Coordinates of C-alpha atoms in Angstrom, one line a residue:
M27 CA 33.3 -83.4 131.3
L28 CA 31.1 -84.2 134.2
A29 CA 31.2 -81.8 137.5
N30 CA 33.1 -82.8 140.8
V31 CA 31.0 -84.7 142.7
N32 CA 31.1 -85.2 146.5
E33 CA 33.6 -82.3 147.0
D34 CA 34.0 -78.7 148.4
K35 CA 37.4 -78.0 146.5
D36 CA 36.9 -74.1 147.2
N37 CA 36.1 -74.5 150.8
I38 CA 32.5 -73.0 150.4
L39 CA 31.0 -74.9 153.6
K40 CA 33.6 -73.4 156.1
D41 CA 32.0 -69.9 155.8
I42 CA 28.4 -70.9 155.6
D43 CA 26.0 -70.6 158.8
V44 CA 22.9 -71.4 157.5
F45 CA 21.5 -74.4 155.2
A46 CA 18.5 -73.5 153.8
L47 CA 17.1 -77.1 152.8
D48 CA 14.5 -78.5 150.3
M49 CA 12.2 -81.2 151.5
D50 CA 10.9 -83.4 149.0
G51 CA 13.6 -85.2 147.2
T52 CA 16.3 -83.6 149.1
I53 CA 15.3 -84.9 152.9
Y54 CA 12.7 -87.0 152.2
L55 CA 10.7 -88.9 149.7
D56 CA 7.0 -89.0 150.7
E57 CA 7.1 -90.6 154.3
Y58 CA 10.4 -91.9 154.0
W59 CA 13.8 -90.6 155.1
I60 CA 16.4 -90.3 152.6
D61 CA 19.4 -92.4 153.8
G62 CA 21.6 -90.3 156.2
A63 CA 19.2 -87.1 155.9
K64 CA 18.8 -87.6 159.7
D65 CA 22.4 -87.8 160.5
F66 CA 23.3 -84.9 158.4
L67 CA 20.5 -82.7 160.3
K68 CA 22.2 -83.4 163.4
K69 CA 25.7 -82.9 162.0
I70 CA 24.5 -79.4 161.1
E71 CA 23.8 -78.5 164.8
E72 CA 26.6 -80.1 166.5
S73 CA 28.8 -77.9 164.0
G74 CA 27.3 -74.8 165.7
R75 CA 25.1 -74.0 162.4
R76 CA 21.7 -73.9 161.7
Y77 CA 19.1 -75.2 159.0
I78 CA 16.1 -74.3 158.1
F79 CA 13.6 -76.2 156.1
L80 CA 12.5 -73.8 152.4
T81 CA 9.9 -75.7 150.5
N82 CA 8.0 -74.8 147.3
N83 CA 5.4 -77.3 147.9
S84 CA 2.2 -75.4 149.0
S85 CA -0.1 -78.3 149.5
K86 CA 0.8 -78.0 153.0
N87 CA 0.9 -75.3 155.7
S88 CA 4.0 -74.9 158.2
K89 CA 2.0 -76.7 161.2
N90 CA 1.4 -79.8 158.7
Y91 CA 5.2 -79.9 158.1
V92 CA 6.0 -80.0 161.6
D93 CA 3.5 -82.6 162.4
K94 CA 4.9 -84.5 159.4
L95 CA 8.5 -84.2 160.6
H96 CA 6.9 -85.2 164.1
K97 CA 5.8 -88.4 162.7
M98 CA 8.7 -89.4 161.3
G99 CA 10.8 -89.1 164.3
L100 CA 12.0 -85.4 164.0
D101 CA 10.8 -82.5 166.3
V102 CA 11.4 -79.3 165.0
D103 CA 9.9 -75.7 165.9
I104 CA 7.2 -74.0 163.3
D105 CA 10.0 -71.2 162.8
K106 CA 12.1 -74.0 161.0
I107 CA 9.8 -74.1 158.4
V108 CA 9.6 -71.6 155.3
T109 CA 7.0 -72.2 152.5
S110 CA 6.1 -70.6 149.5
G111 CA 2.7 -70.1 151.0
Q112 CA 4.0 -68.1 153.7
A113 CA 6.1 -66.5 151.2
T114 CA 2.9 -65.5 149.0
V115 CA 0.9 -64.6 152.3
Y116 CA 3.6 -62.1 152.8
Y117 CA 3.8 -60.7 149.3
L118 CA -0.1 -60.3 149.6
Q119 CA 0.0 -58.5 152.7
Q120 CA 2.6 -56.1 151.1
N121 CA 0.9 -55.7 147.5
Y122 CA -2.5 -56.6 147.9
R123 CA -3.7 -55.6 151.5
G124 CA -7.4 -55.8 151.8
K125 CA -8.1 -57.4 148.5
R126 CA -10.2 -60.5 148.2
V127 CA -8.3 -63.9 146.9
F128 CA -9.5 -66.7 145.1
L129 CA -7.3 -69.4 146.5
L130 CA -6.6 -72.7 144.2
G131 CA -5.4 -74.8 146.9
N132 CA -5.7 -77.0 150.0
N133 CA -7.5 -76.6 152.9
L134 CA -4.4 -76.4 154.9
L135 CA -3.0 -73.6 152.9
K136 CA -6.4 -71.9 153.0
E137 CA -6.0 -72.0 156.9
E138 CA -2.9 -70.6 156.7
F139 CA -3.8 -67.7 154.6
R140 CA -6.7 -66.7 157.1
E141 CA -4.5 -66.6 159.8
G142 CA -2.1 -64.1 157.8
G143 CA -5.3 -61.6 157.3
I144 CA -6.0 -63.1 153.8
T145 CA -9.6 -62.9 152.6
L146 CA -10.8 -65.8 150.6
D147 CA -13.8 -65.4 148.0
D148 CA -14.7 -68.0 145.5
T149 CA -17.3 -65.9 143.7
N150 CA -16.2 -62.2 143.5
P151 CA -12.5 -62.1 143.8
D152 CA -9.9 -59.5 143.3
V153 CA -6.8 -61.6 142.9
V154 CA -6.1 -65.2 141.8
V155 CA -3.8 -67.6 143.6
T156 CA -2.7 -70.7 142.3
A157 CA -0.7 -73.4 144.4
F158 CA -0.3 -77.1 144.3
D159 CA -3.7 -78.2 144.7
T160 CA -4.2 -82.0 145.6
T161 CA -7.9 -81.5 145.8
L162 CA -8.3 -80.1 142.6
D163 CA -11.7 -81.1 140.6
Y164 CA -13.1 -80.2 137.3
N165 CA -15.3 -77.5 139.5
K166 CA -12.1 -75.9 140.6
M167 CA -10.6 -76.2 137.3
C168 CA -13.5 -74.2 135.6
K169 CA -13.6 -71.4 138.2
V170 CA -10.0 -70.8 138.2
C171 CA -9.8 -70.8 134.2
D172 CA -12.7 -68.4 134.3
F173 CA -11.2 -65.8 136.7
V174 CA -7.8 -65.8 134.9
R175 CA -9.7 -65.1 131.5
A176 CA -11.3 -62.5 133.1
G177 CA -7.8 -60.4 133.5
L178 CA -7.8 -60.6 137.2
P179 CA -4.0 -60.4 139.0
Y180 CA -2.8 -63.9 138.8
I181 CA -0.2 -65.1 141.2
S182 CA 1.5 -68.4 141.7
T183 CA 3.1 -69.8 145.1
H184 CA 5.5 -71.6 142.8
P185 CA 6.6 -72.9 139.6
D186 CA 7.3 -77.0 140.2
Y187 CA 6.3 -78.9 137.3
N188 CA 6.2 -82.1 139.3
C189 CA 6.5 -83.5 142.9
P190 CA 8.8 -86.5 143.4
T191 CA 7.3 -89.3 145.3
K192 CA 8.6 -92.7 146.3
T193 CA 7.0 -94.2 143.2
G194 CA 8.0 -91.2 140.7
F195 CA 6.2 -87.9 140.3
I196 CA 2.9 -86.5 140.6
P197 CA 1.9 -83.2 138.8
D198 CA 2.6 -80.0 140.7
A199 CA 1.7 -76.5 140.5
G200 CA 3.6 -75.9 137.0
A201 CA 1.3 -78.5 135.6
I202 CA -1.4 -76.3 136.8
H203 CA 0.0 -73.2 135.0
A204 CA 0.0 -75.3 132.0
F205 CA -3.5 -76.3 132.0
I206 CA -4.8 -72.8 132.9
K207 CA -2.7 -71.5 130.2
A208 CA -4.2 -74.1 127.8
S209 CA -7.8 -72.7 128.7
S210 CA -7.3 -68.9 129.8
F211 CA -4.2 -68.2 127.4
R212 CA -2.3 -66.9 130.4
Y213 CA 0.6 -68.0 132.4
P214 CA 1.0 -66.3 136.3
D215 CA 2.0 -62.5 136.5
H216 CA 3.9 -63.3 139.3
I217 CA 5.4 -66.4 141.1
I218 CA 6.5 -66.5 144.5
G219 CA 8.6 -69.5 145.3
K220 CA 12.2 -70.3 144.1
P221 CA 13.7 -69.6 141.9
N222 CA 12.2 -66.0 142.5
A223 CA 13.4 -63.4 144.7
D224 CA 10.3 -63.4 146.6
I225 CA 10.4 -66.2 148.5
I226 CA 14.4 -65.6 149.3
K227 CA 13.9 -62.4 150.7
Y228 CA 11.4 -63.7 152.9
L229 CA 13.6 -66.4 154.0
L230 CA 16.5 -64.0 154.7
A231 CA 14.1 -61.6 156.7
R232 CA 13.0 -64.3 158.7
L233 CA 17.1 -65.5 159.3
H234 CA 18.2 -62.0 159.8
T235 CA 21.7 -62.9 157.9
T236 CA 22.7 -62.1 154.7
G237 CA 22.9 -64.5 151.3
D238 CA 26.3 -65.2 151.1
K239 CA 26.3 -66.8 154.9
V240 CA 23.6 -69.5 153.3
V241 CA 23.7 -72.5 151.1
M242 CA 20.4 -73.2 149.4
V243 CA 20.3 -77.1 149.3
G244 CA 18.0 -79.0 147.0
D245 CA 17.2 -81.4 144.1
R246 CA 16.2 -79.4 141.4
L247 CA 18.1 -77.2 139.1
Y248 CA 15.4 -74.9 138.0
T249 CA 14.3 -73.9 141.4
D250 CA 16.8 -74.8 144.3
I251 CA 19.8 -74.1 142.6
A252 CA 18.5 -71.1 140.3
A253 CA 17.1 -69.8 143.7
G254 CA 20.8 -70.0 145.3
K255 CA 22.7 -68.7 142.0
N256 CA 20.0 -65.8 141.2
N257 CA 19.8 -64.5 144.8
G258 CA 23.2 -64.4 146.2
L259 CA 23.6 -67.6 148.0
Y260 CA 25.3 -70.5 147.4
S261 CA 23.9 -73.5 146.0
M262 CA 24.3 -77.1 146.7
L263 CA 22.7 -79.8 144.0
V264 CA 21.6 -83.3 145.4
L265 CA 21.1 -85.9 143.2
S266 CA 18.6 -87.9 145.5
G267 CA 15.4 -86.6 143.7
E268 CA 14.5 -85.0 140.2
T269 CA 17.8 -84.2 138.5
K270 CA 20.7 -86.3 137.3
L271 CA 24.2 -85.9 137.0
E272 CA 23.9 -85.5 133.0
D273 CA 21.1 -82.9 133.4
V274 CA 24.0 -80.5 135.1
E275 CA 25.8 -80.2 131.8
S276 CA 23.3 -79.2 129.7
S277 CA 21.8 -76.7 132.0
E278 CA 22.6 -73.1 132.1
V279 CA 22.2 -73.1 135.9
K280 CA 25.3 -74.7 137.5
P281 CA 25.7 -75.4 141.4
H282 CA 28.5 -74.3 143.2
L283 CA 28.5 -77.9 144.9
I284 CA 26.9 -81.5 144.0
F285 CA 26.3 -84.2 146.0
D286 CA 25.0 -87.6 145.7
S287 CA 22.7 -87.1 148.8
V288 CA 23.1 -85.1 151.8
K289 CA 24.6 -87.9 153.5
E290 CA 28.0 -87.4 151.6
V291 CA 28.1 -83.9 152.8
I292 CA 28.2 -85.0 156.8
P293 CA 32.3 -85.3 156.5
L294 CA 32.6 -82.0 155.4
L295 CA 30.7 -80.3 158.3

């Protein structure tokens, strides 16, 4: 029997103060708004509640997301953006202060790491961090595998296998883990992003609230929905990205709510 869709039978949403929103596949695809998404954001604020974007995508930094949303017609402050990159910087500050980091990531993420006081070192690092690197080349592949093979602490920003686009999917950080494992025989020692606790702790600290007042909204069972279910948040699956309704039936992770897209949530706010 398929789960109920586009319903809130338990009136969960009436007690929610903050909507933590995934971005890719939930609010937009590439540069295109998912139908109704802007109206959904407007209705959240009209109802006296807040939203914050929580993305595992570490190929961009928070400033880049602000710029992207501006170009798409939405102006938000930088404090409305939480990325796995930011949460990873916070984790490094807490656990590897002063250590040199080899970062497999885009220049935008490198900028964010440096601004967070992280020392980047491509030749003699103490720690390896891998992200969603869309500038990946063979030289980088060899370097990261060498450092991981040498036994350095190995951290990743997030576990997503694919990133949704308007035309399908492109390989994400989880696919990068797979090639490193094939060559170096190790998966990351620690992964920061959804569904793991580190990014949720960072989120709640930023929001100054508790998990029972937050609903995690996203299109992936194994990251977005698991992040909510595993860490004391409510969870809402939208079927506008990676996950299909039939996937819910076979998954151990069950969302509290399921909607075809955020557009269908508007009447309930």
